[in-house]
């Protein structure tokens, strides 16, 4: 998760909301992703999608069966569905996202879409505050501009 | 929609489920997408995402405000959310997708996610049969192999 936070901080540097994701396979980091919506002018390039794109390319595989994803914020419905399509077995995330989250909030995608493959999902409260502070600081700095 | 079917047929040629999408802006096609999950070994590369990636690149914009998307099948939750993030104003699709659809089926994403920007959505029954036959033929040919 610490590596995911490093990715998130890099996102802020190019004016993207600081969200980072890391994909781990057999104990090794195989892909690092960060929010690149502003950087690439592409609304689909959330940190999780960026990481999945890289991991699939690296393994030359569409299924990331033995992988886990660490994200600094609860994935949205788009990313949660993408993670399910990639068959990533575990999702660990730092902070809940009441507004944009799609696992425990809003569509609660894994509850409402019975056809989706279901990964194990766990929030890691230990990292919640770090994520919340990072996001708060980012939006505070944006308001100053 | 006819152009979206042409894209779908191209997808079948590289062994991908035949689903196509076309993005239209001010009456002109600005991007054509097709399912490339098998081709690129990437589970996120649905026809809609492929089309959005291309349209954003072409317009160098993350919002496709004045655009409409034509898809041969009801978008899944991932794609419907991506379309919403891209602010595409209208979604037209050919056939309903009871199993994988995310607008009128399963998570019914635009009903359950109150924070999402809501495009206008319309199924075009005129094209329903064409999409259903195309998919049936594809899966029939796969079973023969």
Coordinates of C-alpha atoms in Angstrom, one line a residue:
Chain A
X1 CA 0.0 0.0 0.0
X2 CA 2.9 2.3 0.6
X3 CA 3.9 2.0 -3.0
X4 CA 0.3 2.8 -4.0
X5 CA 0.6 6.0 -2.0
X6 CA 3.9 6.9 -3.9
X7 CA 1.9 6.4 -7.2
X8 CA -0.9 8.7 -5.8
X9 CA 1.6 11.4 -5.0
X10 CA 3.0 11.3 -8.5
X11 CA -0.5 11.8 -9.9
X12 CA -0.9 15.0 -7.9
X13 CA 2.2 16.3 -9.6
X14 CA 0.5 16.4 -13.0
X15 CA -2.7 17.8 -11.5
X16 CA -4.6 14.6 -11.2
X17 CA -6.5 13.7 -8.1
X18 CA -4.0 11.7 -6.0
X19 CA -5.1 8.1 -6.3
X20 CA -2.6 5.2 -6.8
X21 CA -2.8 1.5 -7.4
X22 CA -0.3 -1.3 -7.3
X23 CA -0.8 -4.9 -8.6
X24 CA 1.1 -7.6 -6.8
X25 CA 1.6 -11.1 -8.2
X26 CA 3.2 -13.9 -6.1
X27 CA 4.5 -11.3 -3.7
X28 CA 6.1 -9.1 -6.3
X29 CA 4.9 -5.7 -7.7
X30 CA 4.2 -6.2 -11.4
X31 CA 2.4 -3.0 -12.1
X32 CA 2.0 0.5 -10.7
X33 CA -0.8 2.7 -11.8
X34 CA -1.9 6.2 -11.0
X35 CA -4.8 8.5 -11.9
X36 CA -4.0 10.0 -15.4
X37 CA -7.4 11.5 -16.3
X38 CA -5.9 15.0 -16.6
X39 CA -2.5 14.0 -17.9
X40 CA -3.8 11.9 -20.8
X41 CA -7.1 13.7 -21.1
X42 CA -8.9 10.4 -20.8
X43 CA -11.7 9.9 -18.2
X44 CA -11.2 6.1 -18.1
X45 CA -7.6 6.3 -17.0
X46 CA -8.2 5.8 -13.3
X47 CA -5.3 4.4 -11.3
X48 CA -6.7 0.8 -11.3
X49 CA -7.2 0.8 -15.1
X50 CA -3.7 2.2 -15.6
X51 CA -2.3 -0.6 -13.4
X52 CA -4.4 -3.3 -15.1
X53 CA -3.3 -2.2 -18.5
X54 CA 0.3 -2.4 -17.5
X55 CA -0.1 -5.8 -15.7
X56 CA -1.9 -7.4 -18.7
X57 CA 0.8 -6.1 -21.0
X58 CA 3.6 -7.4 -18.7
X59 CA 2.1 -10.9 -18.3
X60 CA 0.6 -10.9 -21.8
X61 CA -2.6 -12.2 -20.2
X62 CA -6.1 -11.0 -19.8
X63 CA -6.6 -12.8 -16.5
X64 CA -4.5 -11.7 -13.5
X65 CA -5.6 -14.7 -11.4
X66 CA -2.9 -14.8 -8.9
X67 CA -2.8 -11.1 -8.4
X68 CA -3.9 -8.6 -5.7
X69 CA -4.5 -4.9 -6.1
X70 CA -3.8 -2.2 -3.6
X71 CA -5.6 1.1 -4.1
X72 CA -5.5 4.3 -2.0
X73 CA -9.3 4.8 -2.4
X74 CA -12.3 2.6 -2.8
X75 CA -12.6 1.7 -6.5
X76 CA -15.5 3.2 -8.4
X77 CA -18.0 1.0 -10.3
X78 CA -16.0 1.2 -13.5
X79 CA -12.8 0.1 -11.8
X80 CA -14.4 -2.5 -9.6
X81 CA -15.9 -4.1 -12.7
X82 CA -12.6 -4.0 -14.5
X83 CA -10.9 -5.7 -11.6
X84 CA -13.5 -8.4 -11.7
X85 CA -13.0 -8.9 -15.4
X86 CA -9.3 -9.2 -14.8
X87 CA -10.0 -11.9 -12.2
X88 CA -7.8 -10.2 -9.6
X89 CA -8.4 -12.2 -6.5
X90 CA -8.0 -9.6 -3.7
X91 CA -8.8 -5.9 -3.5
X92 CA -7.2 -3.9 -0.6
X93 CA -8.0 -0.3 -0.4
X94 CA -7.2 2.5 2.1
X95 CA -10.1 4.9 2.3
X96 CA -13.9 4.5 1.7
X97 CA -15.3 6.8 -1.0
X98 CA -18.9 7.7 -0.2
X99 CA -19.2 9.9 -3.3
X100 CA -17.5 7.9 -6.0
X101 CA -17.1 4.4 -4.5
X102 CA -18.8 1.5 -6.3
X103 CA -18.2 -1.4 -3.9
X104 CA -19.6 -0.3 -0.6
X105 CA -21.4 2.8 -1.9
X106 CA -23.7 3.8 -4.7
X107 CA -24.2 0.8 -7.1
X108 CA -22.5 -1.7 -4.7
X109 CA -21.5 -3.4 -7.8
X110 CA -20.5 -6.8 -6.4
X111 CA -23.9 -7.1 -4.6
X112 CA -26.1 -5.9 -7.5
X113 CA -24.3 -7.6 -10.4
X114 CA -24.8 -11.3 -9.8
X115 CA -22.9 -12.2 -13.0
X116 CA -19.7 -10.6 -12.0
X117 CA -16.8 -12.7 -10.8
X118 CA -16.3 -11.6 -7.1
X119 CA -12.9 -10.8 -5.7
X120 CA -12.3 -10.7 -2.0
X121 CA -12.4 -7.0 -0.8
X122 CA -10.9 -5.5 2.3
X123 CA -10.5 -1.9 3.5
X124 CA -7.3 -1.4 5.4
X125 CA -8.2 1.2 8.2
X126 CA -4.6 1.6 9.0
X127 CA -4.2 3.7 5.8
X128 CA -7.5 5.5 5.8
X129 CA -6.3 8.7 7.4
X130 CA -3.3 9.0 5.1
X131 CA -5.5 8.8 2.0
X132 CA -8.1 11.2 3.4
X133 CA -5.4 13.8 4.3
X134 CA -3.7 13.4 0.9
X135 CA -7.0 14.1 -0.9
X136 CA -7.9 17.0 1.4
X137 CA -4.5 18.6 0.8
X138 CA -4.9 18.2 -2.9
X139 CA -8.3 19.8 -3.1
X140 CA -7.2 22.6 -0.7
X141 CA -4.3 23.4 -2.9
X142 CA -6.6 23.5 -6.0
X143 CA -9.0 25.9 -4.4
X144 CA -6.1 28.3 -3.7
X145 CA -5.3 28.5 -7.4
Chain B
X1 CA -25.4 2.0 -36.0
X2 CA -24.5 0.3 -39.2
X3 CA -20.9 1.5 -38.8
X4 CA -20.9 0.0 -35.2
X5 CA -22.0 -3.4 -36.8
X6 CA -19.0 -3.1 -39.2
X7 CA -16.7 -2.7 -36.2
X8 CA -18.3 -5.6 -34.4
X9 CA -17.7 -7.8 -37.4
X10 CA -14.0 -6.8 -37.4
X11 CA -13.8 -7.9 -33.7
X12 CA -15.0 -11.4 -34.6
X13 CA -12.2 -11.7 -37.1
X14 CA -9.6 -11.6 -34.3
X15 CA -11.7 -14.0 -32.2
X16 CA -13.3 -11.3 -30.0
X17 CA -17.0 -11.4 -29.2
X18 CA -18.5 -9.2 -32.0
X19 CA -19.4 -5.9 -30.3
X20 CA -18.8 -2.6 -31.9
X21 CA -19.2 1.1 -31.0
X22 CA -19.0 4.4 -32.8
X23 CA -18.8 7.9 -31.4
X24 CA -20.5 10.6 -33.3
X25 CA -19.9 14.3 -32.8
X26 CA -21.9 17.0 -34.6
X27 CA -23.1 14.4 -37.0
X28 CA -19.7 13.1 -37.9
X29 CA -18.1 9.8 -36.8
X30 CA -15.0 10.7 -34.7
X31 CA -14.1 7.3 -33.4
X32 CA -14.8 3.6 -34.1
X33 CA -14.2 1.0 -31.4
X34 CA -14.5 -2.7 -31.2
X35 CA -14.0 -5.4 -28.6
X36 CA -10.3 -6.1 -28.3
X37 CA -10.1 -8.1 -25.1
X38 CA -8.6 -11.2 -26.9
X39 CA -6.6 -9.2 -29.4
X40 CA -4.8 -7.0 -26.8
X41 CA -5.2 -9.5 -23.9
X42 CA -6.8 -6.7 -21.9
X43 CA -10.2 -7.3 -20.2
X44 CA -10.9 -3.6 -20.1
X45 CA -10.8 -3.1 -23.9
X46 CA -14.5 -3.3 -24.6
X47 CA -15.7 -1.6 -27.8
X48 CA -16.9 1.4 -25.8
X49 CA -13.6 2.0 -24.0
X50 CA -11.7 1.5 -27.3
X51 CA -13.9 4.2 -28.9
X52 CA -13.7 6.6 -25.9
X53 CA -9.9 6.2 -25.9
X54 CA -9.8 7.1 -29.6
X55 CA -12.3 10.0 -29.4
X56 CA -10.5 11.6 -26.4
X57 CA -7.2 11.3 -28.2
X58 CA -8.7 12.8 -31.4
X59 CA -10.3 15.8 -29.6
X60 CA -7.6 16.1 -27.0
X61 CA -10.4 16.3 -24.4
X62 CA -11.6 14.3 -21.5
X63 CA -15.2 15.4 -22.0
X64 CA -17.1 14.4 -25.1
X65 CA -20.0 16.6 -24.4
X66 CA -21.5 17.0 -27.8
X67 CA -21.1 13.3 -28.7
X68 CA -23.3 10.3 -28.9
X69 CA -22.3 6.7 -28.8
X70 CA -23.8 3.9 -30.9
X71 CA -23.1 0.4 -29.5
X72 CA -24.3 -3.0 -30.8
X73 CA -25.0 -4.3 -27.3
X74 CA -26.2 -2.8 -24.0
X75 CA -23.1 -1.5 -22.3
X76 CA -21.9 -3.2 -19.1
X77 CA -21.5 -1.4 -15.8
X78 CA -17.8 -0.6 -16.6
X79 CA -18.6 0.9 -20.0
X80 CA -21.7 2.7 -18.9
X81 CA -19.7 4.4 -16.1
X82 CA -16.9 5.3 -18.5
X83 CA -19.5 6.8 -20.9
X84 CA -20.9 8.8 -18.1
X85 CA -17.4 10.0 -17.0
X86 CA -16.8 11.1 -20.6
X87 CA -20.1 13.1 -20.5
X88 CA -21.3 11.5 -23.7
X89 CA -24.9 12.9 -24.0
X90 CA -26.7 10.0 -25.7
X91 CA -26.3 6.3 -25.7
X92 CA -28.0 4.2 -28.4
X93 CA -27.6 0.5 -28.4
X94 CA -29.0 -2.4 -30.5
X95 CA -29.7 -5.4 -28.2
X96 CA -30.4 -5.7 -24.5
X97 CA -27.9 -7.8 -22.6
X98 CA -29.5 -9.6 -19.7
X99 CA -26.3 -11.3 -18.6
X100 CA -23.7 -8.6 -18.9
X101 CA -25.7 -5.3 -19.3
X102 CA -25.3 -2.7 -16.7
X103 CA -27.9 -0.1 -17.6
X104 CA -31.2 -2.0 -17.7
X105 CA -29.9 -5.2 -16.0
X106 CA -27.8 -6.2 -13.1
X107 CA -26.5 -3.1 -11.2
X108 CA -28.7 -0.7 -13.3
X109 CA -25.9 1.7 -12.8
X110 CA -27.6 4.9 -13.7
X111 CA -30.4 4.2 -11.2
X112 CA -28.2 3.0 -8.4
X113 CA -25.3 5.5 -8.6
X114 CA -26.8 8.8 -7.9
X115 CA -23.5 10.7 -8.3
X116 CA -23.0 9.6 -11.9
X117 CA -23.7 12.1 -14.7
X118 CA -26.7 10.6 -16.6
X119 CA -26.7 10.3 -20.3
X120 CA -29.9 9.8 -22.3
X121 CA -30.2 6.1 -23.1
X122 CA -32.3 4.5 -25.9
X123 CA -32.4 1.0 -27.2
X124 CA -33.0 0.8 -31.0
X125 CA -35.3 -2.3 -31.5
X126 CA -34.8 -2.0 -35.3
X127 CA -31.2 -3.4 -34.8
X128 CA -31.9 -5.9 -32.0
X129 CA -32.2 -9.0 -34.2
X130 CA -29.1 -8.2 -36.2
X131 CA -27.0 -8.0 -33.0
X132 CA -28.6 -11.1 -31.5
X133 CA -28.0 -13.1 -34.7
X134 CA -24.4 -11.9 -35.0
X135 CA -23.6 -13.0 -31.4
X136 CA -25.4 -16.3 -31.8
X137 CA -23.4 -17.1 -35.0
X138 CA -20.2 -16.2 -33.3
X139 CA -20.7 -18.5 -30.3
X140 CA -22.0 -21.2 -32.6
X141 CA -18.8 -21.1 -34.6
X142 CA -16.7 -21.1 -31.4
X143 CA -18.4 -24.3 -30.2
X144 CA -17.5 -26.0 -33.4
X145 CA -13.8 -25.5 -32.9

